[in-house]
Each structure stands twice: as structure tokens, then as C-alpha cells.
PDB file of C-alpha atoms and ligand atoms in Angstrom:
ATOM      1  CA  MET Y   1      -3.272  -9.291  25.385  1.00 70.00           C
ATOM      2  CA  ASN Y   2      -6.810  -8.297  24.458  1.00 92.00           C
ATOM      3  CA  THR Y   3      -7.369  -7.346  20.853  1.00 97.00           C
ATOM      4  CA  ILE Y   4     -10.793  -5.817  20.268  1.00 98.00           C
ATOM      5  CA  LEU Y   5     -12.576  -6.185  16.930  1.00 98.00           C
ATOM      6  CA  ILE Y   6     -14.648  -3.105  16.138  1.00 98.00           C
ATOM      7  CA  ASN Y   7     -16.851  -2.664  13.070  1.00 98.00           C
ATOM      8  CA  ASN Y   8     -18.549   0.533  14.050  1.00 98.00           C
ATOM      9  CA  ILE Y   9     -17.203   4.083  13.644  1.00 98.00           C
ATOM     10  CA  GLU Y  10     -18.907   5.559  16.710  1.00 98.00           C
ATOM     11  CA  GLU Y  11     -17.593   2.732  18.884  1.00 98.00           C
ATOM     12  CA  ILE Y  12     -13.969   3.111  17.817  1.00 98.00           C
ATOM     13  CA  LYS Y  13     -14.243   6.877  18.244  1.00 98.00           C
ATOM     14  CA  LYS Y  14     -15.182   6.307  21.912  1.00 98.00           C
ATOM     15  CA  ASN Y  15     -12.019   4.258  22.459  1.00 98.00           C
ATOM     16  CA  ILE Y  16      -9.903   6.833  20.656  1.00 98.00           C
ATOM     17  CA  LYS Y  17     -11.387   9.643  22.761  1.00 98.00           C
ATOM     18  CA  GLU Y  18     -10.415   7.824  25.966  1.00 97.00           C
ATOM     19  CA  TRP Y  19      -6.881   7.204  24.681  1.00 98.00           C
ATOM     20  CA  LYS Y  20      -6.503  10.838  23.660  1.00 97.00           C
ATOM     21  CA  GLN Y  21      -7.476  11.983  27.174  1.00 96.00           C
ATOM     22  CA  GLU Y  22      -4.596   9.889  28.497  1.00 96.00           C
ATOM     23  CA  ASN Y  23      -2.123  11.419  26.006  1.00 92.00           C
ATOM     24  CA  THR Y  24      -1.624   8.053  24.357  1.00 97.00           C
ATOM     25  CA  LYS Y  25       0.530   7.849  21.204  1.00 98.00           C
ATOM     26  CA  ILE Y  26      -1.683   6.138  18.642  1.00 98.00           C
ATOM     27  CA  GLY Y  27      -0.382   4.229  15.618  1.00 98.00           C
ATOM     28  CA  LEU Y  28      -2.533   3.256  12.629  1.00 99.00           C
ATOM     29  CA  VAL Y  29      -1.730   0.513  10.128  1.00 99.00           C
ATOM     30  CA  PRO Y  30      -4.235   0.678   7.260  1.00 99.00           C
ATOM     31  CA  THR Y  31      -4.666  -2.622   5.388  1.00 98.00           C
ATOM     32  CA  MET Y  32      -7.093  -4.485   3.171  1.00 98.00           C
ATOM     33  CA  GLY Y  33      -6.613  -7.640   5.246  1.00 98.00           C
ATOM     34  CA  ALA Y  34      -5.422 -11.107   4.154  1.00 98.00           C
ATOM     35  CA  LEU Y  35      -2.532 -10.171   6.379  1.00 98.00           C
ATOM     36  CA  HIS Y  36       0.951 -11.544   5.719  1.00 98.00           C
ATOM     37  CA  LYS Y  37       4.477 -10.962   6.986  1.00 98.00           C
ATOM     38  CA  GLY Y  38       4.653  -7.635   5.127  1.00 98.00           C
ATOM     39  CA  HIS Y  39       1.715  -6.305   7.121  1.00 98.00           C
ATOM     40  CA  ALA Y  40       3.170  -7.907  10.265  1.00 98.00           C
ATOM     41  CA  SER Y  41       6.379  -5.914   9.861  1.00 98.00           C
ATOM     42  CA  LEU Y  42       4.370  -2.661   9.716  1.00 98.00           C
ATOM     43  CA  ILE Y  43       2.490  -3.695  12.864  1.00 99.00           C
ATOM     44  CA  GLU Y  44       5.735  -4.590  14.664  1.00 98.00           C
ATOM     45  CA  THR Y  45       7.211  -1.195  13.788  1.00 98.00           C
ATOM     46  CA  ALA Y  46       4.021   0.485  15.006  1.00 98.00           C
ATOM     47  CA  LYS Y  47       4.195  -1.442  18.287  1.00 98.00           C
ATOM     48  CA  LYS Y  48       7.736  -0.153  18.848  1.00 98.00           C
ATOM     49  CA  THR Y  49       6.785   3.486  18.169  1.00 95.00           C
ATOM     50  CA  CYS Y  50       3.331   3.818  19.736  1.00 98.00           C
ATOM     51  CA  ASP Y  51       1.447   3.122  22.979  1.00 98.00           C
ATOM     52  CA  LYS Y  52      -1.651   1.830  21.176  1.00 98.00           C
ATOM     53  CA  VAL Y  53      -1.927   0.286  17.718  1.00 98.00           C
ATOM     54  CA  VAL Y  54      -4.995   0.165  15.492  1.00 99.00           C
ATOM     55  CA  VAL Y  55      -4.988  -2.049  12.388  1.00 99.00           C
ATOM     56  CA  SER Y  56      -7.746  -1.297   9.914  1.00 99.00           C
ATOM     57  CA  VAL Y  57      -8.957  -4.115   7.692  1.00 98.00           C
ATOM     58  CA  PHE Y  58     -11.095  -2.767   4.898  1.00 98.00           C
ATOM     59  CA  VAL Y  59     -11.332  -3.809   1.261  1.00 98.00           C
ATOM     60  CA  ASN Y  60     -12.108  -0.342   0.004  1.00 98.00           C
ATOM     61  CA  PRO Y  61     -14.582  -0.474  -2.913  1.00 96.00           C
ATOM     62  CA  ILE Y  62     -13.814   3.044  -4.151  1.00 96.00           C
ATOM     63  CA  GLN Y  63     -10.205   2.225  -4.995  1.00 97.00           C
ATOM     64  CA  PHE Y  64     -11.103  -0.665  -7.314  1.00 96.00           C
ATOM     65  CA  GLY Y  65     -11.972  -0.188 -10.981  1.00 95.00           C
ATOM     66  CA  PRO Y  66     -15.094  -1.856 -12.441  1.00 93.00           C
ATOM     67  CA  ASN Y  67     -13.076  -4.728 -13.959  1.00 93.00           C
ATOM     68  CA  GLU Y  68     -10.762  -5.268 -11.003  1.00 96.00           C
ATOM     69  CA  ASP Y  69     -10.707  -7.876  -8.252  1.00 96.00           C
ATOM     70  CA  PHE Y  70     -12.872  -6.238  -5.547  1.00 96.00           C
ATOM     71  CA  ASP Y  71     -15.249  -9.230  -5.346  1.00 96.00           C
ATOM     72  CA  LYS Y  72     -12.586 -11.918  -5.315  1.00 96.00           C
ATOM     73  CA  TYR Y  73     -10.063 -10.061  -3.103  1.00 97.00           C
ATOM     74  CA  PRO Y  74      -9.192 -12.496  -0.243  1.00 98.00           C
ATOM     75  CA  ARG Y  75     -11.126 -11.801   2.952  1.00 98.00           C
ATOM     76  CA  THR Y  76      -9.710 -13.700   5.945  1.00 98.00           C
ATOM     77  CA  ILE Y  77     -10.803 -11.722   8.985  1.00 98.00           C
ATOM     78  CA  GLU Y  78     -10.515 -14.680  11.429  1.00 98.00           C
ATOM     79  CA  ASN Y  79      -6.853 -15.270  10.521  1.00 98.00           C
ATOM     80  CA  ASP Y  80      -6.183 -11.544  10.480  1.00 98.00           C
ATOM     81  CA  LEU Y  81      -7.581 -11.216  13.981  1.00 98.00           C
ATOM     82  CA  GLU Y  82      -5.439 -14.136  15.195  1.00 98.00           C
ATOM     83  CA  LEU Y  83      -2.269 -12.554  13.780  1.00 98.00           C
ATOM     84  CA  CYS Y  84      -3.170  -9.172  15.260  1.00 98.00           C
ATOM     85  CA  LYS Y  85      -3.688 -10.828  18.664  1.00 98.00           C
ATOM     86  CA  LYS Y  86      -0.253 -12.455  18.447  1.00 98.00           C
ATOM     87  CA  LEU Y  87       1.334  -9.129  17.557  1.00 98.00           C
ATOM     88  CA  GLY Y  88      -0.371  -7.278  20.420  1.00 98.00           C
ATOM     89  CA  VAL Y  89      -2.610  -5.026  18.334  1.00 98.00           C
ATOM     90  CA  ASP Y  90      -5.093  -3.103  20.489  1.00 98.00           C
ATOM     91  CA  ILE Y  91      -7.935  -2.605  18.021  1.00 98.00           C
ATOM     92  CA  VAL Y  92      -8.740  -4.223  14.691  1.00 98.00           C
ATOM     93  CA  PHE Y  93     -11.091  -1.842  12.921  1.00 99.00           C
ATOM     94  CA  ALA Y  94     -13.006  -3.712  10.216  1.00 98.00           C
ATOM     95  CA  PRO Y  95     -15.941  -1.629   8.998  1.00 98.00           C
ATOM     96  CA  THR Y  96     -18.308  -2.635   6.202  1.00 97.00           C
ATOM     97  CA  PRO Y  97     -18.522  -0.481   3.056  1.00 96.00           C
ATOM     98  CA  LYS Y  98     -21.932   0.698   4.315  1.00 95.00           C
ATOM     99  CA  GLU Y  99     -20.404   1.777   7.616  1.00 97.00           C
ATOM    100  CA  MET Y 100     -17.760   3.788   5.748  1.00 97.00           C
ATOM    101  CA  TYR Y 101     -19.844   5.194   2.903  1.00 96.00           C
ATOM    102  CA  GLY Y 102     -23.393   5.143   4.273  1.00 93.00           C
ATOM    103  CA  GLU Y 103     -26.385   4.610   2.037  1.00 84.00           C
ATOM    104  CA  ASN Y 104     -24.587   5.938  -1.039  1.00 76.00           C
ATOM    105  CA  THR Y 105     -24.831   3.261  -3.675  1.00 75.00           C
ATOM    106  CA  LYS Y 106     -22.887   4.683  -6.598  1.00 82.00           C
ATOM    107  CA  LEU Y 107     -19.786   5.319  -4.492  1.00 87.00           C
ATOM    108  CA  SER Y 108     -18.629   7.853  -7.058  1.00 87.00           C
ATOM    109  CA  ASN Y 109     -17.839  11.539  -6.929  1.00 86.00           C
ATOM    110  CA  THR Y 110     -21.360  12.319  -8.066  1.00 86.00           C
ATOM    111  CA  GLU Y 111     -22.545  11.651  -4.527  1.00 89.00           C
ATOM    112  CA  LEU Y 112     -19.465  11.349  -2.298  1.00 93.00           C
ATOM    113  CA  THR Y 113     -16.722  13.804  -1.400  1.00 95.00           C
ATOM    114  CA  PHE Y 114     -13.405  12.549  -2.768  1.00 96.00           C
ATOM    115  CA  VAL Y 115      -9.815  13.566  -2.137  1.00 98.00           C
ATOM    116  CA  CYS Y 116      -8.042  14.177  -5.471  1.00 97.00           C
ATOM    117  CA  PRO Y 117      -4.252  13.972  -5.272  1.00 98.00           C
ATOM    118  CA  PRO Y 118      -2.304  16.065  -7.837  1.00 98.00           C
ATOM    119  CA  TYR Y 119      -2.861  15.009 -11.429  1.00 96.00           C
ATOM    120  CA  ASN Y 120       0.872  14.621 -12.111  1.00 95.00           C
ATOM    121  CA  LEU Y 121       1.171  12.069  -9.336  1.00 97.00           C
ATOM    122  CA  VAL Y 122      -1.853   9.990 -10.300  1.00 97.00           C
ATOM    123  CA  ASP Y 123      -1.538  10.069 -14.091  1.00 96.00           C
ATOM    124  CA  CYS Y 124       1.518   7.810 -14.135  1.00 97.00           C
ATOM    125  CA  LEU Y 125       2.745   4.384 -13.032  1.00 98.00           C
ATOM    126  CA  CYS Y 126      -0.135   2.484 -11.353  1.00 98.00           C
ATOM    127  CA  GLY Y 127      -2.522   5.418 -11.764  1.00 97.00           C
ATOM    128  CA  LYS Y 128      -2.350   5.163 -15.555  1.00 96.00           C
ATOM    129  CA  ALA Y 129      -3.697   1.609 -15.563  1.00 96.00           C
ATOM    130  CA  ARG Y 130      -6.008   2.223 -12.611  1.00 97.00           C
ATOM    131  CA  PRO Y 131      -7.845   5.522 -13.181  1.00 96.00           C
ATOM    132  CA  GLY Y 132      -9.425   6.810  -9.975  1.00 96.00           C
ATOM    133  CA  HIS Y 133      -7.475   4.336  -7.822  1.00 98.00           C
ATOM    134  CA  PHE Y 134      -5.457   6.903  -5.892  1.00 98.00           C
ATOM    135  CA  ASP Y 135      -8.484   9.170  -5.373  1.00 98.00           C
ATOM    136  CA  GLY Y 136     -10.108   6.175  -3.690  1.00 98.00           C
ATOM    137  CA  VAL Y 137      -7.000   5.443  -1.633  1.00 98.00           C
ATOM    138  CA  ALA Y 138      -6.506   9.052  -0.513  1.00 98.00           C
ATOM    139  CA  THR Y 139     -10.200   9.345   0.371  1.00 98.00           C
ATOM    140  CA  VAL Y 140     -10.346   6.220   2.514  1.00 98.00           C
ATOM    141  CA  VAL Y 141      -7.035   6.982   4.206  1.00 99.00           C
ATOM    142  CA  LEU Y 142      -8.156  10.503   5.099  1.00 98.00           C
ATOM    143  CA  LYS Y 143     -11.394   9.046   6.508  1.00 98.00           C
ATOM    144  CA  LEU Y 144      -9.373   6.551   8.573  1.00 99.00           C
ATOM    145  CA  PHE Y 145      -7.134   9.387   9.805  1.00 99.00           C
ATOM    146  CA  ASN Y 146     -10.214  11.367  10.859  1.00 98.00           C
ATOM    147  CA  ILE Y 147     -11.721   8.359  12.647  1.00 98.00           C
ATOM    148  CA  VAL Y 148      -8.587   7.025  14.394  1.00 98.00           C
ATOM    149  CA  LYS Y 149      -6.707  10.342  14.788  1.00 98.00           C
ATOM    150  CA  PRO Y 150      -3.326   8.587  14.816  1.00 98.00           C
ATOM    151  CA  ASP Y 151      -0.044  10.270  15.728  1.00 98.00           C
ATOM    152  CA  TYR Y 152       1.767   7.879  13.382  1.00 98.00           C
ATOM    153  CA  ALA Y 153       0.561   5.990  10.313  1.00 99.00           C
ATOM    154  CA  PHE Y 154       2.558   3.131   8.820  1.00 99.00           C
ATOM    155  CA  PHE Y 155       2.742   2.382   5.092  1.00 98.00           C
ATOM    156  CA  GLY Y 156       4.819  -0.071   3.070  1.00 98.00           C
ATOM    157  CA  GLN Y 157       7.310   1.113   0.523  1.00 98.00           C
ATOM    158  CA  LYS Y 158       6.026  -1.745  -1.617  1.00 98.00           C
ATOM    159  CA  ASP Y 159       3.282   0.678  -2.698  1.00 98.00           C
ATOM    160  CA  ALA Y 160       5.782   3.448  -3.392  1.00 98.00           C
ATOM    161  CA  GLN Y 161       3.438   5.668  -5.407  1.00 98.00           C
ATOM    162  CA  GLN Y 162       0.753   5.351  -2.729  1.00 98.00           C
ATOM    163  CA  LEU Y 163       3.294   6.263  -0.053  1.00 98.00           C
ATOM    164  CA  PHE Y 164       4.426   9.311  -2.020  1.00 98.00           C
ATOM    165  CA  ILE Y 165       0.853  10.488  -2.652  1.00 98.00           C
ATOM    166  CA  LEU Y 166      -0.189  10.033   0.982  1.00 98.00           C
ATOM    167  CA  LYS Y 167       2.858  11.953   2.245  1.00 98.00           C
ATOM    168  CA  LYS Y 168       1.886  14.746  -0.138  1.00 98.00           C
ATOM    169  CA  MET Y 169      -1.729  14.655   1.092  1.00 98.00           C
ATOM    170  CA  VAL Y 170      -0.602  14.932   4.714  1.00 98.00           C
ATOM    171  CA  LYS Y 171       1.597  17.921   3.841  1.00 98.00           C
ATOM    172  CA  ASP Y 172      -0.888  19.681   1.545  1.00 98.00           C
ATOM    173  CA  LEU Y 173      -3.889  19.236   3.847  1.00 98.00           C
ATOM    174  CA  ASN Y 174      -1.966  20.028   7.076  1.00 98.00           C
ATOM    175  CA  ILE Y 175      -2.812  16.690   8.641  1.00 98.00           C
ATOM    176  CA  ASP Y 176      -1.193  16.469  12.034  1.00 98.00           C
ATOM    177  CA  LEU Y 177       0.545  13.104  11.957  1.00 98.00           C
ATOM    178  CA  THR Y 178       3.742  11.429  10.859  1.00 98.00           C
ATOM    179  CA  ILE Y 179       3.821   8.915   8.036  1.00 98.00           C
ATOM    180  CA  VAL Y 180       6.312   6.147   8.696  1.00 98.00           C
ATOM    181  CA  PRO Y 181       7.574   4.316   5.564  1.00 98.00           C
ATOM    182  CA  CYS Y 182       8.400   0.634   6.086  1.00 98.00           C
ATOM    183  CA  PRO Y 183      10.681  -1.531   3.912  1.00 98.00           C
ATOM    184  CA  ILE Y 184       9.424  -4.236   1.550  1.00 98.00           C
ATOM    185  CA  VAL Y 185       9.223  -7.735   3.034  1.00 98.00           C
ATOM    186  CA  ARG Y 186      10.040 -10.545   0.607  1.00 98.00           C
ATOM    187  CA  GLU Y 187       9.837 -14.327   0.524  1.00 98.00           C
ATOM    188  CA  THR Y 188      13.271 -15.950   0.808  1.00 97.00           C
ATOM    189  CA  ASP Y 189      13.346 -16.363  -2.987  1.00 97.00           C
ATOM    190  CA  GLY Y 190      12.789 -12.617  -3.467  1.00 98.00           C
ATOM    191  CA  LEU Y 191       9.080 -12.424  -4.328  1.00 98.00           C
ATOM    192  CA  ALA Y 192       7.561  -9.384  -2.610  1.00 98.00           C
ATOM    193  CA  LEU Y 193       4.794 -10.485  -0.261  1.00 98.00           C
ATOM    194  CA  SER Y 194       1.325  -9.511  -1.413  1.00 98.00           C
ATOM    195  CA  SER Y 195      -2.194 -10.636  -0.573  1.00 97.00           C
ATOM    196  CA  ARG Y 196      -2.624 -11.136  -4.333  1.00 97.00           C
ATOM    197  CA  ASN Y 197       0.162 -13.781  -4.440  1.00 97.00           C
ATOM    198  CA  THR Y 198      -2.519 -16.284  -3.398  1.00 96.00           C
ATOM    199  CA  TYR Y 199      -4.003 -15.928  -6.912  1.00 97.00           C
ATOM    200  CA  LEU Y 200      -0.823 -17.284  -8.537  1.00 98.00           C
ATOM    201  CA  SER Y 201      -0.545 -20.847  -9.841  1.00 98.00           C
ATOM    202  CA  LYS Y 202       2.782 -22.616  -9.260  1.00 98.00           C
ATOM    203  CA  GLU Y 203       3.978 -21.697 -12.738  1.00 98.00           C
ATOM    204  CA  GLU Y 204       2.764 -18.102 -12.527  1.00 98.00           C
ATOM    205  CA  ARG Y 205       4.587 -17.733  -9.211  1.00 98.00           C
ATOM    206  CA  GLU Y 206       7.786 -19.121 -10.772  1.00 98.00           C
ATOM    207  CA  ASN Y 207       7.476 -16.593 -13.618  1.00 98.00           C
ATOM    208  CA  ALA Y 208       6.682 -13.788 -11.178  1.00 98.00           C
ATOM    209  CA  LEU Y 209      10.012 -14.382  -9.444  1.00 98.00           C
ATOM    210  CA  THR Y 210      11.717 -12.798 -12.451  1.00 98.00           C
ATOM    211  CA  ILE Y 211      10.182  -9.436 -11.437  1.00 98.00           C
ATOM    212  CA  SER Y 212      12.316  -9.119  -8.298  1.00 98.00           C
ATOM    213  CA  LYS Y 213      15.225 -10.721 -10.170  1.00 98.00           C
ATOM    214  CA  ALA Y 214      15.002  -7.944 -12.804  1.00 98.00           C
ATOM    215  CA  LEU Y 215      15.131  -5.308 -10.063  1.00 98.00           C
ATOM    216  CA  LYS Y 216      18.127  -7.054  -8.464  1.00 98.00           C
ATOM    217  CA  GLU Y 217      19.912  -7.082 -11.804  1.00 98.00           C
ATOM    218  CA  ILE Y 218      19.293  -3.350 -12.246  1.00 98.00           C
ATOM    219  CA  GLU Y 219      20.608  -2.700  -8.735  1.00 98.00           C
ATOM    220  CA  LYS Y 220      23.701  -4.817  -9.404  1.00 98.00           C
ATOM    221  CA  LEU Y 221      24.496  -2.941 -12.627  1.00 98.00           C
ATOM    222  CA  TYR Y 222      23.893   0.429 -10.964  1.00 98.00           C
ATOM    223  CA  ASN Y 223      26.181  -0.533  -8.089  1.00 98.00           C
ATOM    224  CA  SER Y 224      28.892  -1.363 -10.599  1.00 98.00           C
ATOM    225  CA  GLY Y 225      28.602   2.085 -12.204  1.00 98.00           C
ATOM    226  CA  THR Y 226      25.881   1.950 -14.913  1.00 98.00           C
ATOM    227  CA  VAL Y 227      23.607   4.975 -14.588  1.00 98.00           C
ATOM    228  CA  ASP Y 228      21.985   5.235 -18.058  1.00 98.00           C
ATOM    229  CA  THR Y 229      18.375   4.235 -17.406  1.00 98.00           C
ATOM    230  CA  ASN Y 230      17.935   2.922 -20.978  1.00 98.00           C
ATOM    231  CA  ILE Y 231      20.716   0.413 -20.357  1.00 98.00           C
ATOM    232  CA  LEU Y 232      19.335  -0.418 -16.915  1.00 98.00           C
ATOM    233  CA  PHE Y 233      15.842  -0.862 -18.393  1.00 98.00           C
ATOM    234  CA  ASP Y 234      17.097  -3.265 -21.086  1.00 98.00           C
ATOM    235  CA  ALA Y 235      19.054  -5.281 -18.526  1.00 98.00           C
ATOM    236  CA  GLY Y 236      15.989  -5.612 -16.288  1.00 98.00           C
ATOM    237  CA  PHE Y 237      13.636  -6.336 -19.173  1.00 98.00           C
ATOM    238  CA  SER Y 238      15.878  -9.135 -20.455  1.00 98.00           C
ATOM    239  CA  ILE Y 239      15.528 -10.955 -17.117  1.00 98.00           C
ATOM    240  CA  LEU Y 240      11.712 -10.991 -17.177  1.00 98.00           C
ATOM    241  CA  ASN Y 241      10.156 -14.299 -18.145  1.00 98.00           C
ATOM    242  CA  HIS Y 242       8.501 -14.060 -21.574  1.00 97.00           C
ATOM    243  CA  ASN Y 243       5.110 -14.872 -20.024  1.00 98.00           C
ATOM    244  CA  ILE Y 244       5.315 -11.814 -17.792  1.00 98.00           C
ATOM    245  CA  ASP Y 245       3.259  -8.985 -19.230  1.00 98.00           C
ATOM    246  CA  LEU Y 246       5.139  -5.794 -18.360  1.00 98.00           C
ATOM    247  CA  GLU Y 247       2.975  -2.738 -17.651  1.00 98.00           C
ATOM    248  CA  TYR Y 248       5.785  -0.380 -16.694  1.00 98.00           C
ATOM    249  CA  LEU Y 249       9.389  -0.343 -15.531  1.00 98.00           C
ATOM    250  CA  GLU Y 250      10.284   3.208 -14.631  1.00 98.00           C
ATOM    251  CA  PHE Y 251      12.977   5.243 -12.962  1.00 98.00           C
ATOM    252  CA  ARG Y 252      11.852   8.140 -10.773  1.00 98.00           C
ATOM    253  CA  ASP Y 253      13.445  10.431  -8.235  1.00 97.00           C
ATOM    254  CA  PHE Y 254      11.957   9.302  -4.926  1.00 95.00           C
ATOM    255  CA  GLU Y 255      12.167  12.853  -3.523  1.00 94.00           C
ATOM    256  CA  THR Y 256      10.270  14.571  -6.373  1.00 94.00           C
ATOM    257  CA  PHE Y 257       8.738  11.677  -8.315  1.00 95.00           C
ATOM    258  CA  GLU Y 258      10.161  13.099 -11.554  1.00 96.00           C
ATOM    259  CA  LYS Y 259      11.132  10.660 -14.297  1.00 96.00           C
ATOM    260  CA  ILE Y 260      14.901  10.456 -14.604  1.00 97.00           C
ATOM    261  CA  HIS Y 261      17.312   9.331 -17.301  1.00 97.00           C
ATOM    262  CA  THR Y 262      20.456   9.084 -15.215  1.00 98.00           C
ATOM    263  CA  ALA Y 263      20.126   6.932 -12.143  1.00 98.00           C
ATOM    264  CA  ARG Y 264      21.430   8.343  -8.867  1.00 98.00           C
ATOM    265  CA  LYS Y 265      21.025   7.932  -5.127  1.00 97.00           C
ATOM    266  CA  ASN Y 266      17.355   7.717  -4.160  1.00 97.00           C
ATOM    267  CA  THR Y 267      16.168   6.571  -7.575  1.00 98.00           C
ATOM    268  CA  LEU Y 268      12.956   4.585  -7.345  1.00 98.00           C
ATOM    269  CA  VAL Y 269      12.923   1.712  -9.826  1.00 98.00           C
ATOM    270  CA  ALA Y 270       9.278   0.680 -10.001  1.00 98.00           C
ATOM    271  CA  ILE Y 271       7.718  -2.179 -11.887  1.00 98.00           C
ATOM    272  CA  ALA Y 272       4.171  -3.408 -12.505  1.00 98.00           C
ATOM    273  CA  ALA Y 273       3.506  -6.576 -14.444  1.00 98.00           C
ATOM    274  CA  LYS Y 274       0.986  -9.334 -14.831  1.00 98.00           C
ATOM    275  CA  SER Y 275       1.744 -12.982 -14.236  1.00 98.00           C
ATOM    276  CA  GLY Y 276      -1.261 -14.744 -15.712  1.00 98.00           C
ATOM    277  CA  LYS Y 277      -4.177 -12.513 -14.730  1.00 97.00           C
ATOM    278  CA  THR Y 278      -2.563 -11.297 -11.524  1.00 98.00           C
ATOM    279  CA  ARG Y 279      -1.188  -7.779 -11.483  1.00 97.00           C
ATOM    280  CA  LEU Y 280       1.892  -7.460  -9.280  1.00 98.00           C
ATOM    281  CA  ILE Y 281       4.014  -4.471  -8.270  1.00 98.00           C
ATOM    282  CA  ASP Y 282       7.520  -4.252  -6.853  1.00 98.00           C
ATOM    283  CA  ASN Y 283      10.319  -1.715  -6.581  1.00 98.00           C
ATOM    284  CA  ILE Y 284      13.749  -0.899  -5.234  1.00 98.00           C
ATOM    285  CA  ILE Y 285      15.390   2.344  -4.262  1.00 98.00           C
ATOM    286  CA  LEU Y 286      18.948   2.703  -5.522  1.00 98.00           C
ATOM    287  CA  GLY Y 287      21.462   3.712  -2.886  1.00 95.00           C
TER     288      GLY Y 287
HETATM  289  P1  LIG Z   1      -2.689  -3.747   1.480  1.00 95.12           P
HETATM  290  O1  LIG Z   1      -3.374  -4.624   2.478  1.00 95.12           O
HETATM  291  O2  LIG Z   1      -2.173  -4.465   0.286  1.00 95.12           O
HETATM  292  O3  LIG Z   1      -3.492  -2.502   1.150  1.00 95.12           O
HETATM  293  O4  LIG Z   1      -1.387  -3.200   2.216  1.00 95.12           O
HETATM  294  C1  LIG Z   1      -1.476  -2.550   3.447  1.00 95.12           C
HETATM  295  C2  LIG Z   1      -0.131  -1.961   3.764  1.00 95.12           C
HETATM  296  O5  LIG Z   1       0.846  -2.988   3.836  1.00 95.12           O
HETATM  297  C3  LIG Z   1       0.346  -0.962   2.689  1.00 95.12           C
HETATM  298  O6  LIG Z   1       0.966   0.136   3.326  1.00 95.12           O
HETATM  299  C4  LIG Z   1       1.339  -1.781   1.911  1.00 95.12           C
HETATM  300  O7  LIG Z   1       2.337  -1.001   1.290  1.00 95.12           O
HETATM  301  C5  LIG Z   1       1.930  -2.663   2.998  1.00 95.12           C
HETATM  302  N1  LIG Z   1       2.515  -3.875   2.416  1.00 95.12           N
HETATM  303  C6  LIG Z   1       1.934  -4.754   1.570  1.00 95.12           C
HETATM  304  N2  LIG Z   1       2.809  -5.708   1.187  1.00 95.12           N
HETATM  305  C7  LIG Z   1       3.985  -5.410   1.800  1.00 95.12           C
HETATM  306  C8  LIG Z   1       5.281  -6.011   1.816  1.00 95.12           C
HETATM  307  N3  LIG Z   1       5.560  -7.102   1.112  1.00 95.12           N
HETATM  308  N4  LIG Z   1       6.231  -5.438   2.565  1.00 95.12           N
HETATM  309  C9  LIG Z   1       5.967  -4.314   3.290  1.00 95.12           C
HETATM  310  N5  LIG Z   1       4.773  -3.707   3.328  1.00 95.12           N
HETATM  311  C10 LIG Z   1       3.791  -4.241   2.597  1.00 95.12           C
END
């Protein structure tokens, strides 16, 4: 299987044009690289649904705040390419920031066109701690959609708010593709896979395990009949290791994204917390 690495927008567009002439079903898996089994599961799902699969690898500067980890974010393109080859990916699209954003140096909305998702969806959960983050995500994803013109795009439920916002963008802007949500992949001990897990020391990783344990506890209580989100919150919070710095633990309707006080089917229980300096997110959807 030949996997082609392309860094250039015009070049990938040529490939896409040829595929389109042959009525090929194209799948896109957008990533920031440092690929792990979570990304692999998205790629495998894409392979099952589509004739051709493009994986983008791009650490997108415009979705990082000034004090965030853009510079130290792991970049492992050789390994990523190897994994993509094994999984039968057709094209790995890995542009540079200059290729994506041209000569613009400020990379802000004073000189670039941005996509702004609805305020209510960005001014909560991760968006509260990361102002501008989802504008950056929506902007780069729309650019990738315009470049790759996929029929299907695959996103992990691990980034539940991102998934919700991108579905809304596709609907609101009449983008002609289907977003396919993919379940969270975890280590056997429950830790949700993330490229940022590589930042964790042994002890920080141990402490971080209590994040998924807290979610499990909430799910267990809910399954045995507790629906008051205050009680569920307290039960989850009590499981968190005292060195875990909780940013939020919230209950939202996964259909509307409204905050809810009585848990029910399709309730998103979302958590963000720091273990050491590393910010981690995780969630479950109650059944
Ligand atoms: P990232 O490279 O972190 O931007 O993630 C790229 C895509 O992979 C996003 O759609 C994520 O939601 C998804 N993803 C990341 N981690 C996981 C995981 N543990 N399980 C499933 N999908 C994931």
C-alpha cells in the first residue's frame, strides 16, 4: 500500500480532483499528529466507510493560546507516517503553518478570516479556559474541508465540545459532508488516550487515572438510579486525587448542549483537569 506524504495544498488538490472525477468516496481524519490508538480507530473507521482516506497532520497555531503548548506539542511525523502506512491511508497531508496561513504573521482576526462558532457554544467548558480556541479549530477544519472536499469527516467523541461545534458549523454553513463521531479509546486502565499523555510523569499519570475513575463512578451511580447532578458531581469529585486540579465537571444534554440538573439518557458528563501542568479532558455519555 502506497501512502503519499503531501505538504502542499495545490498538490493535494490535484489528487482530490482526480479522485472526484472517479466518483471516489473520500474520508478525512483531521489530527495534530503524535498519532496513537485513538487516532488509529478513527482511521480504521474511515477505511471501512470510504474508498480513499486522507489523514491531516497539522499542529494548528491559531487554536493555541499564547501561554499554551504549541511549541512543545509532540511532532512525530516519521512515526505518524509509518502508522498511516500500516493502516492503509492514501494521503497524509502535513502542511506547514505558512502553507496554511500564507505570509500572515499575526495569525489573528486582524488579518485572517476566521470562523466564529456561536458564542453560547464557545463560552463554556474548554472554551472558557481557552478563549479563541474553537474559532481556531473551526477555521482550520473548514479550510481542510475546502482543500480535501471529503464526503465523510471523522472526529473523536473525546473532544465532545469540538465535535458538537463542528457538527453545528457543517449544518449552519451548509457544508456538504457527513461528520462521523467515533468513540473514545482508552488504555486498559481507563486513561483516555491523548498525545498530551506523553507529558505526564509516572506519578502524574497515576493521579490522572482518577479522572476516568470519577466518570465511571458517576456512570455507576446513574445506572443505579441517581439522577441529581449535584449528587453525581460530589460522587465524581470525591474520587479525584487531591493533586488533580479540576477545571470543570459538567452535565450537558448532548443533543442541545444545555446544562442540565437531572441526568437522563444522552447526558454528556465532561471533565477537564490538570495533572501537574498537563491539561487533560475526558467524558462519558450516560445511556
Ligand atoms: P488531535 O490530534 O488531538 O487533534 O485529535 C485528532 C482527532 O482524534 C480528534 O477528532 C480527536 O477527538 C480524536 N481523538 C483523540 N484522542 C482520542 C481518543 N482517545 N479516542 C478517540 N478519538 C480520539
